[in-house]
Each structure stands twice: as C-alpha cells, then as structure tokens.
Short mmCIF file of C-alpha atoms in Angstrom, two decimals:
data_model
loop_
_atom_site.label_atom_id
_atom_site.label_comp_id
_atom_site.label_asym_id
_atom_site.label_seq_id
_atom_site.Cartn_x
_atom_site.Cartn_y
_atom_site.Cartn_z
CA MET R 1 0.00 0.00 0.00
CA GLY R 2 1.22 3.50 -0.74
CA SER R 3 2.07 3.35 -4.42
CA GLY R 4 1.95 6.38 -6.66
CA GLY R 5 -1.44 6.90 -8.22
CA GLU R 6 -3.43 5.60 -5.25
CA VAL R 7 -6.20 7.80 -3.91
CA TRP R 8 -6.62 8.05 -0.14
CA GLN R 9 -9.76 9.50 1.43
CA VAL R 10 -10.00 11.96 4.31
CA ARG R 11 -13.45 12.01 5.91
CA GLY R 12 -15.19 13.86 8.69
CA GLY R 13 -17.80 11.29 9.74
CA ASP R 14 -19.89 10.73 6.62
CA VAL R 15 -18.72 13.95 4.96
CA PRO R 16 -15.85 13.85 2.45
CA VAL R 17 -13.08 16.20 3.61
CA GLY R 18 -10.86 15.50 0.61
CA GLU R 19 -8.79 13.11 -1.45
CA ILE R 20 -5.04 12.64 -1.63
CA LEU R 21 -3.61 11.41 -4.92
CA ILE R 22 -0.29 9.84 -3.93
CA ASP R 23 2.64 11.00 -6.05
CA GLU R 24 5.57 10.47 -3.68
CA ALA R 25 6.57 7.82 -1.15
CA ASP R 26 9.50 8.32 1.23
CA PHE R 27 9.00 5.65 3.90
CA PRO R 28 7.30 6.08 6.31
CA TRP R 29 5.75 9.17 4.67
CA LEU R 30 3.41 9.33 1.70
CA SER R 31 2.52 12.61 0.02
CA GLY R 32 0.38 13.81 -2.79
CA HIS R 33 -1.99 16.29 -4.32
CA PHE R 34 -4.87 17.19 -2.01
CA THR R 35 -8.28 17.92 -3.49
CA PRO R 36 -10.65 19.38 -0.88
CA GLY R 37 -14.13 17.98 -0.47
CA PRO R 38 -17.29 19.55 0.96
CA GLY R 39 -16.17 19.06 4.58
CA TYR R 40 -12.75 20.69 4.27
CA ALA R 41 -13.82 24.29 4.90
CA ALA R 42 -15.03 23.34 8.38
CA ILE R 43 -11.62 21.97 9.44
CA ARG R 44 -9.11 23.93 7.29
CA ASP R 45 -8.17 26.16 10.23
CA LEU R 46 -7.31 23.10 12.36
CA PHE R 47 -4.69 22.00 9.83
CA THR R 48 -3.34 25.55 9.51
CA ARG R 49 -2.96 25.83 13.30
CA GLU R 50 -1.40 22.38 13.62
CA LEU R 51 1.29 23.19 11.04
CA ALA R 52 2.00 26.60 12.57
CA LEU R 53 2.58 24.93 15.95
CA LEU R 54 4.71 22.19 14.39
CA GLU R 55 6.97 24.78 12.76
CA ARG R 56 7.71 26.37 16.14
CA ASP R 57 10.09 24.89 18.68
CA LEU R 58 8.27 21.62 19.31
CA GLU R 59 9.79 21.19 22.76
CA GLU R 60 8.27 24.50 23.85
CA HIS R 61 4.92 23.98 22.14
CA ARG R 62 4.49 20.20 22.30
CA GLU R 63 1.35 20.30 24.47
CA GLU R 64 -0.29 22.91 22.22
CA TRP R 65 0.58 20.90 19.11
CA GLU R 66 -0.69 17.66 20.65
CA ALA R 67 -3.99 19.34 21.59
CA ALA R 68 -4.36 20.72 18.06
CA TYR R 69 -3.58 17.36 16.48
CA ASP R 70 -5.89 15.51 18.89
CA GLU R 71 -8.71 17.73 17.61
CA ILE R 72 -7.87 16.78 14.03
CA ARG R 73 -7.91 13.09 14.99
CA ARG R 74 -11.32 13.53 16.64
CA ARG R 75 -12.72 15.20 13.53
CA VAL R 76 -11.27 13.20 10.61
CA SER R 77 -10.42 9.68 9.52
CA LEU R 78 -8.05 8.47 6.82
CA SER R 79 -8.72 5.58 4.47
CA SER R 80 -6.42 3.83 2.06
CA PRO R 81 -7.84 2.29 -1.12
CA GLU R 82 -8.32 -0.89 0.98
CA GLY R 83 -10.18 0.84 3.82
CA PRO R 84 -9.72 2.87 7.02
CA VAL R 85 -6.35 2.88 8.78
CA ALA R 86 -6.06 2.59 12.56
CA GLU R 87 -3.62 5.44 13.12
CA PHE R 88 -2.20 8.31 11.10
CA LEU R 89 -0.34 11.59 11.27
CA LEU R 90 -1.67 13.88 8.53
CA HIS R 91 -0.64 17.37 7.45
CA ILE R 92 -2.42 19.44 4.80
CA GLU R 93 -1.14 22.70 3.37
CA GLY R 94 -2.74 24.18 0.27
CA ASP R 95 -3.00 21.50 -2.39
CA ARG R 96 -0.44 19.19 -0.72
CA ALA R 97 -0.92 16.56 1.94
CA TRP R 98 1.63 14.28 3.59
CA PHE R 99 1.10 11.56 6.14
CA ARG R 100 2.28 8.38 7.75
CA TRP R 101 -0.09 5.62 8.77
CA SER R 102 -0.35 2.29 10.52
CA ASP R 103 -2.78 -0.58 10.81
CA GLU R 104 -1.93 -0.56 14.54
CA PRO R 105 -1.99 2.41 16.96
CA PHE R 106 1.30 4.33 17.15
CA GLU R 107 3.43 3.84 20.25
CA ASP R 108 3.52 6.86 22.56
#
C-alpha cells in the first residue's frame, strides 16, 4: 500500500473532507496532491494551526501541538484504497498533503 497513483480518502464522519492522490513515497511518509471535499472548509483552520505549531520549537509547544492534532484526529479519519487505517499523522497545506499511517496504533 502506498504506491503512486493511489487515492486516499479523508473524511469527517460521513462527509468527504478530501482526497489525496499519492505521487511520492518516502517511507514512512506518503505525500500527494490534495483535493478538498465539501467538509474541508469546516476543518481547514485546524490543519493551519497544527502546522504553525509544528513549525515552532516543538519542545516548547508540544502540548499545544498535541492538543491541536488531537482535535484533528477527533474530527477526521483516513482511508487507504483498501479501507480505514487505525492510526495516522496527517498534514495538509494548500494543495499538498503528507502523512504516515499504521494498521496498529502508534506507540507513545
């Protein structure tokens, strides 16, 4: 899983948030062109905030970043062409998205 040309789905419950057309794989990260869906406008600011916090000194802002990302995880799910994944770390900026995923929960 994770070959170029695959389309991954980002959903907010039953609402499509967007699709990611994979065009690059650099294990463990996949990245691609992001096409927003009807649900993206409602969560766009969450992704903007999460990236802004990530770009700061993470040691100083780790709790803020974790809270922002926890909100993203509560609001969206990620599915491969084979179905939903158990765990993921997803970033979206403009028309690009990059993420890592696992069939098992990440270790803390």
